[in-house]
Short mmCIF file of C-alpha atoms and ligand atoms in Angstrom, two decimals:
data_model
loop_
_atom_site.label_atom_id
_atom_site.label_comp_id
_atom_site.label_asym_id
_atom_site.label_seq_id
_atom_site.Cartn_x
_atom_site.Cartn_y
_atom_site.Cartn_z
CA UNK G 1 12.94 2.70 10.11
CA UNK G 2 9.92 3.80 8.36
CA UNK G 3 9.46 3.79 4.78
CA UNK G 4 7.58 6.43 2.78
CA UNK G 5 5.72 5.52 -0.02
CA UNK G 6 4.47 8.37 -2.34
CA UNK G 7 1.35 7.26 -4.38
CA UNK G 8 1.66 8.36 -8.01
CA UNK G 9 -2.79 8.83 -7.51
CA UNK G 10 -2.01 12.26 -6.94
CA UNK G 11 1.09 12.57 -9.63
CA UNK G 12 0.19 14.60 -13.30
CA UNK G 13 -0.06 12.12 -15.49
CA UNK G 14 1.49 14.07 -18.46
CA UNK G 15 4.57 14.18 -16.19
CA UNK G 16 4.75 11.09 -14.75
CA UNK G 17 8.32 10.18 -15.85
CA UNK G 18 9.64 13.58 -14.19
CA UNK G 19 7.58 12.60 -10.96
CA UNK G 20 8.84 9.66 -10.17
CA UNK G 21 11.93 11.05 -11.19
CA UNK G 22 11.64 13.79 -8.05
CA UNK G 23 10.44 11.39 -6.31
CA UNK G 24 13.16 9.29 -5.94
CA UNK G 25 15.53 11.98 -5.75
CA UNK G 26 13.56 13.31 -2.73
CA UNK G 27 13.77 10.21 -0.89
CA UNK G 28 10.95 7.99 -1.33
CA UNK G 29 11.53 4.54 0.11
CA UNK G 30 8.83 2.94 -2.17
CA UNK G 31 6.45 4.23 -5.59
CA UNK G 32 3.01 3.38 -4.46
CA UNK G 33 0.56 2.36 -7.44
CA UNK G 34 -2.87 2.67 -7.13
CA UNK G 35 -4.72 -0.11 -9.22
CA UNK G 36 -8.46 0.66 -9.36
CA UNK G 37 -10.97 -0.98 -12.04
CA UNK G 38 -13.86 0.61 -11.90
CA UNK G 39 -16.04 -2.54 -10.28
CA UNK G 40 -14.38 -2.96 -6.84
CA UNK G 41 -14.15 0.77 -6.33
CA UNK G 42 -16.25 3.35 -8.69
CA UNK G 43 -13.01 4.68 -10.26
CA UNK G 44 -10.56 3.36 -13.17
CA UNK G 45 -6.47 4.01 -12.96
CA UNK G 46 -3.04 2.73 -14.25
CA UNK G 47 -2.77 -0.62 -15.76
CA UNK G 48 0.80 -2.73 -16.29
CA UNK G 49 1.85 -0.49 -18.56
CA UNK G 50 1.85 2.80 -16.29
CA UNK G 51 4.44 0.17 -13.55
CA UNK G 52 7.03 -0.71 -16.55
CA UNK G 53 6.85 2.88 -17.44
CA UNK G 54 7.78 3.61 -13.80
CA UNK G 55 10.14 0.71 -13.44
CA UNK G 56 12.35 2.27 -16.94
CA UNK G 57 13.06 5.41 -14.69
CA UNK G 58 13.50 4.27 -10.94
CA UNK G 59 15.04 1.28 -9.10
CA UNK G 60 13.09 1.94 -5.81
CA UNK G 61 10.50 -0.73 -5.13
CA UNK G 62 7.57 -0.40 -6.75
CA UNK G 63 4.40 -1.25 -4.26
CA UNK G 64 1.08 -2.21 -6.41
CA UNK G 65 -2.38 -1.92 -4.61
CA UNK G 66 -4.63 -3.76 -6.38
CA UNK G 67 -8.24 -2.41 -5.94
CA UNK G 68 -9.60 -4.80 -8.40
CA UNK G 69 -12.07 -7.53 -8.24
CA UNK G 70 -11.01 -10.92 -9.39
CA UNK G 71 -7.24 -9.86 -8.99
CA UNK G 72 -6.67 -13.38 -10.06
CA UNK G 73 -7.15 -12.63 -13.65
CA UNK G 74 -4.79 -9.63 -13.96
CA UNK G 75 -2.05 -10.62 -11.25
CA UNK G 76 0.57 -11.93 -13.77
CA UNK G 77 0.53 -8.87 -15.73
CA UNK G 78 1.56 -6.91 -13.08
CA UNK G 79 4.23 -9.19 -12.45
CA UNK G 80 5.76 -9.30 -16.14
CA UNK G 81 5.62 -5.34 -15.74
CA UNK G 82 8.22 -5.21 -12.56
CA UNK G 83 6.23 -4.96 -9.56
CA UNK G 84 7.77 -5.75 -6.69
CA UNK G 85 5.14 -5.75 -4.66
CA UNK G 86 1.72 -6.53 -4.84
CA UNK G 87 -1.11 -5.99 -2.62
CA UNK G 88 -4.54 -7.91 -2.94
CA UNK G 89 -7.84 -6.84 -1.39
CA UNK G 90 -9.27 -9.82 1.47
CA UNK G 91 -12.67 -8.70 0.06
CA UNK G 92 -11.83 -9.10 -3.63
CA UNK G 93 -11.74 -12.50 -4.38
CA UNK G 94 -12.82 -16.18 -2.73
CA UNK G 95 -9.22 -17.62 -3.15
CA UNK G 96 -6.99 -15.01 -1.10
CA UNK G 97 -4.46 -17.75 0.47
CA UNK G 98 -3.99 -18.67 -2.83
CA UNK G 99 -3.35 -15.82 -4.69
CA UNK G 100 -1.02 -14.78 -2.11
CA UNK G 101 0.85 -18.32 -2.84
CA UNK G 102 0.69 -17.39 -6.38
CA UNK G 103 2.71 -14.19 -6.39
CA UNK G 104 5.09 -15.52 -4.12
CA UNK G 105 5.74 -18.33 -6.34
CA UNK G 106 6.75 -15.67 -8.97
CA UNK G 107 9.30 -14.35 -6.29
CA UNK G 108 7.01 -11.13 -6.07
CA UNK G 109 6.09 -9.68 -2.42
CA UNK G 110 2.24 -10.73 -1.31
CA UNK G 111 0.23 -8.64 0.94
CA UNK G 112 -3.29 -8.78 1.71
CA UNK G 113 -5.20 -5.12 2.40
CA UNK G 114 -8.17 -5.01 4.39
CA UNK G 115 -11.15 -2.09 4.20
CA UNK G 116 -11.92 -0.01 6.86
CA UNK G 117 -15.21 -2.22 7.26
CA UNK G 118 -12.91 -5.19 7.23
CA UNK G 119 -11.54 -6.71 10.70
CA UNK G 120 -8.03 -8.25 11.09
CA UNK G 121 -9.87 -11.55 12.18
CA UNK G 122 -10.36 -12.20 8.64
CA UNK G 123 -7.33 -12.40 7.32
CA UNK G 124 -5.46 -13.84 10.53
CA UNK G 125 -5.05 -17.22 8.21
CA UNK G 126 -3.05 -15.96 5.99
CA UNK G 127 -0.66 -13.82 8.17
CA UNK G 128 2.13 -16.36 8.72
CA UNK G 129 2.43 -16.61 4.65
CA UNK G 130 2.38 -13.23 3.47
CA UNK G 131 5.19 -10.22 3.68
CA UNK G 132 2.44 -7.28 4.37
CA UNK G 133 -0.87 -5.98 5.39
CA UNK G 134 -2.05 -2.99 4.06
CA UNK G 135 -4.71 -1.15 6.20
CA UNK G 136 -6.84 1.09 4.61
CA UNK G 137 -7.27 4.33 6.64
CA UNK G 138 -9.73 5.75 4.34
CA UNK G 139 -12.55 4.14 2.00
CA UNK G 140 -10.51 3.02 -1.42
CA UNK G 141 -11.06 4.58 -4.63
CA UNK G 142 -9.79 8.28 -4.25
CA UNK G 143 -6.77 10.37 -2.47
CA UNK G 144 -7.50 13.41 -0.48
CA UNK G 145 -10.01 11.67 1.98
CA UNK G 146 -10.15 11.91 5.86
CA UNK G 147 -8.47 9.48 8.18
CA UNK G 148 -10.67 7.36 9.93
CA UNK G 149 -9.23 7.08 13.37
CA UNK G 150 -10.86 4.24 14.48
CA UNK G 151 -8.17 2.06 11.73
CA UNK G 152 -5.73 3.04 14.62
CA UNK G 153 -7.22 -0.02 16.85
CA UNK G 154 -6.78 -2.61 14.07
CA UNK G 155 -3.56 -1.28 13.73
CA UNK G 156 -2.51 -1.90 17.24
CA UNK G 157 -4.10 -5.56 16.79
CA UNK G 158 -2.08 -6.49 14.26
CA UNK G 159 1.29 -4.89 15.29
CA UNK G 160 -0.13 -7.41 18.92
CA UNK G 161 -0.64 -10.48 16.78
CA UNK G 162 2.96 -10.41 14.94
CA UNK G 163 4.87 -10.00 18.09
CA UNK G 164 2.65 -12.43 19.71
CA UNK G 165 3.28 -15.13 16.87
CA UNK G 166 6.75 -14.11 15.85
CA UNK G 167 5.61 -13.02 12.38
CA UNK G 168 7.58 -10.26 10.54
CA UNK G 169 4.85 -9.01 8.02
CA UNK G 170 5.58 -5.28 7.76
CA UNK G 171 2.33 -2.88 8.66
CA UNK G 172 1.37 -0.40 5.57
CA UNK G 173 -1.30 1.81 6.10
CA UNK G 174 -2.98 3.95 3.23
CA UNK G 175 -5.23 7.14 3.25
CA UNK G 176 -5.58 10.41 4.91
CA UNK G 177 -1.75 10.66 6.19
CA UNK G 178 -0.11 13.99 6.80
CA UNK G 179 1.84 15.07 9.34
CA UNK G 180 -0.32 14.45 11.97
CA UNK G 181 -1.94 10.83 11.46
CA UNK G 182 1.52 9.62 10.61
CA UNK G 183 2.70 9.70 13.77
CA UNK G 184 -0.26 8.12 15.44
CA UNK G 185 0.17 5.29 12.90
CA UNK G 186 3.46 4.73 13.81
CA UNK G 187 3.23 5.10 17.63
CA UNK G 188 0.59 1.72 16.99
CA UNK G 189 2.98 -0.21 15.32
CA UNK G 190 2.74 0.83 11.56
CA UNK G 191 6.15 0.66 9.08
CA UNK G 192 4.89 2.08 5.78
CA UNK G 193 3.23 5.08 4.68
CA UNK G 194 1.31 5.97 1.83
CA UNK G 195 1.19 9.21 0.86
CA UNK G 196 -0.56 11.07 -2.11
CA UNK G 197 -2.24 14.37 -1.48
CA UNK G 198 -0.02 15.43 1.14
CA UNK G 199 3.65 15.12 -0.66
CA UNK G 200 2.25 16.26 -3.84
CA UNK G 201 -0.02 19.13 -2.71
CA UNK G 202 2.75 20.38 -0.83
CA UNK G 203 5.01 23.36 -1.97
CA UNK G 204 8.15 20.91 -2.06
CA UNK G 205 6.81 17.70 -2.50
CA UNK G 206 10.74 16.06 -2.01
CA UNK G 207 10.90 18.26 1.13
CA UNK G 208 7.96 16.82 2.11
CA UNK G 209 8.97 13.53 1.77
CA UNK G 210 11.99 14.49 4.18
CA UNK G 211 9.84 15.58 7.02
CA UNK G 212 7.25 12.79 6.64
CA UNK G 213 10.14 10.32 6.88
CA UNK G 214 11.65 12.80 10.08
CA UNK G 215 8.43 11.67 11.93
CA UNK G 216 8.69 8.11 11.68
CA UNK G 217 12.35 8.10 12.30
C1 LIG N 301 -6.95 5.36 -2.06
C2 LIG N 301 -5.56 4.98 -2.49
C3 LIG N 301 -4.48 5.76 -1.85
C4 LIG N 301 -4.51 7.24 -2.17
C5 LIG N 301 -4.09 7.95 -0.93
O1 LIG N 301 -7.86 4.45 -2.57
O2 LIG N 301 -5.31 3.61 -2.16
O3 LIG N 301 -3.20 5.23 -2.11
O4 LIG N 301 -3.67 7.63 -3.21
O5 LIG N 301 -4.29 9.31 -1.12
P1 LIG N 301 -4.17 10.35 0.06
O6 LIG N 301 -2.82 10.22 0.64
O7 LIG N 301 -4.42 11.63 -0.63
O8 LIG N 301 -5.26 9.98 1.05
ZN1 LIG N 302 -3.18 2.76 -2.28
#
């Protein structure tokens, strides 16, 4: 079964609340927040505060990507606020085993995201401890990019290295997915997908949602 997991990038702010709101209602599996600082990519987002105020209006998981350096420093806040999941960048910070320890500890979901320049060699140690990887299929920092079909092979790789090891870390992958890249994420082995541009720049975003999830189902 594969999950769909609007990102609230591409919501209106000023009706946040009422976004989620149809989200839900149209069938999301997951509300995916997009974390950005300004450092580790060149534009600034939602904080804790923006995940509690999501969190008072849904009871669907809610999925934080942290594109953040030092994520260290601002983990637990994110916690206190309700996330249920949270994803860490490989490339963000020296101590990544760790950190993914950390939220687990706190009975929070780890996974570790890689960059498209990234490969899945450098996170291999930390597969058999986390619940996710998150593959960036575009550059971080903004929705609306291109897919970058050459993330299909890593995808593959990784979907290889869990049935080769018996793992059971779900595949995410984030950027660029519509209609068409959906399914060729999913025919390599990928279980979650982000979506921003595409649900909410369509007509219906809820009936979007419905045919997304039709895909991958
Ligand atoms: C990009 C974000 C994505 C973004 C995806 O840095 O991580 O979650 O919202 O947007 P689309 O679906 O428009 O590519
Ligand atoms: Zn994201």
């Amino acid at each position: 079964m594969g999950k769909i997991a609007p990102s609230i990038l591409s919501a209106d702010i000023g009706t946040l609340a009422e976004d989620i709101k149809m989200l839900d209602e149209g069938g999301a599996d997951w509300i995916h927040v997009d974390v950005m600082d300004g450092h580790f990519v060149p534009n600034l987002t939602f904080g804790p505060n923006v995940v509690a105020a999501a969190k008072a209006v849904t009871d669907l998981p809610l999925d934080v990507h942290l594109m953040v350096e030092e994520p260290e420093k601002m983990i637990n806040g994110f916690i206190e606020a309700g996330a249920t999941a949270i994803t860490v960048h490989a490339e963000a910070t020296k101590n990544i085993h760790q950190v993914m320890q950390h939220i687990r500890s706190q009975n929070v979901s780890p996974g570790v995201v890689i960059n498209p320049g990234t490969p899945v060699s450098f996170i291999e140690p930390v597969l058999s401890i986390i619940d996710m990887v998150l593959v960036m299929t575009v550059n971080p920092g903004f929705g609306g990019q291109a897919f970058i079909p050459e993330m299909l092979t890593k995808i593959k790789e990784l979907d290889q290295y869990r049935s080769d090891h018996d793992l059971q870390f779900l595949i995410e992958v984030d950027g660029g997915i519509n209609e068409e890249t959906i399914q060729l994420c999913h025919d390599a082995g990928a279980d979650v997908f982000v979506a921003g541009s595409n649900i909410f720049g369509a007509p219906s975003p809820a009936d979007q949602i419905t045919k997304l999830k039709k895909l991958v189902n």
